[in-house]
Tab-separated table of C-alpha atoms in Angstrom:
chain	number	residue	atom	x	y	z
N	213	UNK	CA	135.682	-106.682	-60.286
N	214	UNK	CA	138.506	-108.412	-58.978
N	215	UNK	CA	138.057	-110.419	-55.821
N	216	UNK	CA	141.367	-111.198	-53.733
N	217	UNK	CA	140.536	-113.594	-51.331
N	218	UNK	CA	145.108	-113.802	-50.317
N	219	UNK	CA	145.370	-111.705	-47.190
N	220	UNK	CA	142.615	-109.398	-46.796
N	221	UNK	CA	139.519	-110.483	-48.936
N	222	UNK	CA	139.654	-106.641	-51.389
N	223	UNK	CA	137.494	-106.229	-53.620
N	224	UNK	CA	138.372	-103.519	-56.808
N	225	UNK	CA	136.462	-102.475	-59.488
N	226	UNK	CA	138.585	-101.020	-62.603
N	227	UNK	CA	136.173	-101.563	-65.778
N	228	UNK	CA	134.909	-98.086	-66.302
N	229	UNK	CA	135.332	-99.634	-70.725
N	230	UNK	CA	131.550	-99.371	-70.365
N	231	UNK	CA	130.568	-96.149	-67.332
N	232	UNK	CA	128.470	-93.819	-69.137
N	233	UNK	CA	125.569	-91.448	-66.380
N	234	UNK	CA	122.725	-92.938	-65.155
N	235	UNK	CA	120.240	-92.354	-66.984
N	236	UNK	CA	121.417	-93.774	-70.372
N	237	UNK	CA	122.669	-96.664	-68.211
N	238	UNK	CA	121.325	-100.484	-69.525
N	239	UNK	CA	120.031	-102.522	-66.872
N	240	UNK	CA	119.550	-104.952	-67.870
N	241	UNK	CA	120.713	-107.083	-64.832
N	242	UNK	CA	124.078	-109.690	-64.723
N	243	UNK	CA	127.760	-108.286	-63.336
N	244	UNK	CA	126.905	-104.518	-66.041
N	245	UNK	CA	124.743	-104.021	-63.112
N	246	UNK	CA	126.191	-102.277	-60.352
N	247	UNK	CA	123.445	-103.370	-58.003
N	248	UNK	CA	123.515	-106.868	-58.983
N	249	UNK	CA	127.272	-107.311	-58.691
N	250	UNK	CA	126.965	-105.514	-54.868
N	251	UNK	CA	124.959	-108.997	-53.990
N	252	UNK	CA	127.087	-111.566	-55.493
N	253	UNK	CA	130.151	-110.280	-54.526
N	254	UNK	CA	129.084	-109.895	-50.371
N	255	UNK	CA	127.589	-113.696	-51.650
N	256	UNK	CA	130.771	-114.760	-52.890
N	257	UNK	CA	132.934	-112.934	-49.908
N	258	UNK	CA	130.712	-114.820	-47.095
N	259	UNK	CA	131.196	-117.625	-48.934
N	260	UNK	CA	127.468	-117.795	-48.286
N	261	UNK	CA	125.737	-121.592	-50.249
N	262	UNK	CA	124.484	-121.782	-53.740
N	263	UNK	CA	120.821	-121.181	-52.609
N	264	UNK	CA	121.961	-117.323	-51.755
N	265	UNK	CA	124.406	-116.560	-54.713
N	266	UNK	CA	123.711	-114.252	-57.636
N	267	UNK	CA	124.836	-114.766	-61.153
N	268	UNK	CA	127.217	-113.536	-63.083
N	269	UNK	CA	124.710	-113.183	-65.669
N	270	UNK	CA	121.351	-111.706	-65.952
N	271	UNK	CA	118.391	-113.752	-65.444
N	272	UNK	CA	114.925	-114.655	-65.736
N	273	UNK	CA	113.341	-115.066	-61.927
N	274	UNK	CA	110.076	-113.834	-60.280
N	275	UNK	CA	109.513	-112.213	-56.865
N	276	UNK	CA	109.568	-114.852	-54.649
N	277	UNK	CA	112.127	-115.779	-56.407
N	278	UNK	CA	114.088	-112.905	-55.308
N	279	UNK	CA	112.645	-112.498	-51.959
N	280	UNK	CA	113.966	-116.425	-51.174
N	281	UNK	CA	117.485	-115.626	-52.662
N	282	UNK	CA	117.814	-112.014	-50.788
N	283	UNK	CA	116.166	-113.862	-47.501
N	284	UNK	CA	118.957	-117.585	-48.055
N	285	UNK	CA	122.012	-114.261	-48.537
N	286	UNK	CA	121.001	-112.341	-45.414
N	287	UNK	CA	120.607	-115.990	-43.102
N	288	UNK	CA	123.841	-116.535	-44.274
N	289	UNK	CA	125.639	-113.050	-43.522
N	290	UNK	CA	124.012	-112.762	-40.784
N	291	UNK	CA	125.952	-115.893	-39.444
N	292	UNK	CA	129.534	-115.286	-40.911
N	293	UNK	CA	129.334	-111.044	-40.297
N	294	UNK	CA	126.408	-110.116	-37.669
N	295	UNK	CA	127.933	-111.591	-34.754
N	296	UNK	CA	130.276	-109.484	-33.396
N	297	UNK	CA	127.704	-106.503	-34.403
N	298	UNK	CA	124.696	-104.480	-32.280
N	299	UNK	CA	122.056	-105.649	-34.343
N	300	UNK	CA	120.596	-102.173	-35.140
N	301	UNK	CA	123.918	-101.309	-37.085
N	302	UNK	CA	123.615	-104.648	-39.206
N	303	UNK	CA	120.671	-104.347	-39.628
N	304	UNK	CA	120.829	-101.028	-41.212
N	305	UNK	CA	123.161	-102.536	-43.200
N	306	UNK	CA	121.228	-104.748	-44.021
N	307	UNK	CA	118.079	-102.737	-44.932
N	308	UNK	CA	120.736	-100.559	-47.852
N	309	UNK	CA	121.423	-104.175	-48.926
N	310	UNK	CA	117.872	-105.192	-49.126
N	311	UNK	CA	116.931	-101.823	-51.270
N	312	UNK	CA	119.814	-101.856	-53.416
N	313	UNK	CA	118.397	-105.490	-54.534
N	314	UNK	CA	115.116	-104.769	-54.748
N	315	UNK	CA	116.475	-101.872	-56.764
N	316	UNK	CA	118.206	-103.907	-59.631
N	317	UNK	CA	115.104	-105.902	-59.862
N	318	UNK	CA	113.460	-103.207	-60.620
N	319	UNK	CA	115.664	-101.814	-62.186
N	320	UNK	CA	115.849	-104.440	-64.432
N	321	UNK	CA	111.957	-105.659	-64.526
N	322	UNK	CA	110.213	-102.260	-65.202
N	323	UNK	CA	113.430	-99.939	-67.646
N	324	UNK	CA	110.299	-97.989	-68.503
N	325	UNK	CA	112.002	-95.488	-65.666
N	326	UNK	CA	114.284	-92.882	-65.896
N	327	UNK	CA	116.613	-93.221	-63.466
N	328	UNK	CA	118.605	-90.636	-61.945
N	329	UNK	CA	120.630	-92.256	-58.206
N	330	UNK	CA	120.506	-95.330	-56.463
N	331	UNK	CA	120.442	-96.559	-52.942
N	332	UNK	CA	124.144	-98.062	-53.584
N	333	UNK	CA	124.892	-94.694	-51.301
N	334	UNK	CA	122.454	-95.174	-49.263
N	335	UNK	CA	124.618	-98.872	-48.908
N	336	UNK	CA	127.769	-97.384	-48.460
N	337	UNK	CA	127.349	-95.078	-46.346
N	338	UNK	CA	126.398	-97.731	-43.790
N	339	UNK	CA	128.411	-97.342	-40.458
N	340	UNK	CA	129.211	-101.263	-41.407
N	341	UNK	CA	130.604	-100.749	-44.552
N	342	UNK	CA	132.546	-97.471	-42.985
N	343	UNK	CA	133.304	-99.784	-40.463
N	344	UNK	CA	134.945	-102.449	-42.853
N	345	UNK	CA	136.185	-100.181	-46.091
N	346	UNK	CA	139.852	-100.529	-46.093
N	347	UNK	CA	141.569	-96.987	-46.613
N	348	UNK	CA	141.891	-96.082	-50.100
N	349	UNK	CA	144.639	-97.231	-52.656
N	350	UNK	CA	145.890	-96.880	-56.036
N	351	UNK	CA	145.933	-100.396	-57.332
N	352	UNK	CA	146.502	-99.472	-60.574
N	353	UNK	CA	148.264	-96.036	-60.972
N	354	UNK	CA	147.883	-94.345	-63.969
N	355	UNK	CA	152.002	-93.293	-65.363
């Protein structure tokens, strides 16, 4: 992931070196678990306080700590991003982000489950994400 704050903030996902089908993925937490990366990058883009930030590497936290961090992140995102949005649309975005965060935690702590889909697509299709997605462009064209 490349986080570029010069001009309009941009996030680029470029590492496809370990791409496997979801059913073969190793859900160990940290940056290699896409679900974790989304919350981490959101907290960085919004310049949230440390209590709302998700770590680069895997960590061991309990459900209470996960829920406290998620609520701190949501408060930060509402303060930074939610002011110019109608409450329903932004709450839908937060609900979807919360589902991704909870799912990531579940996948990391229940490795016996067979993963065939994630909530990432639901988050992507929220009105908030779609409104803020710039036109797609090829930043790393293949020659």
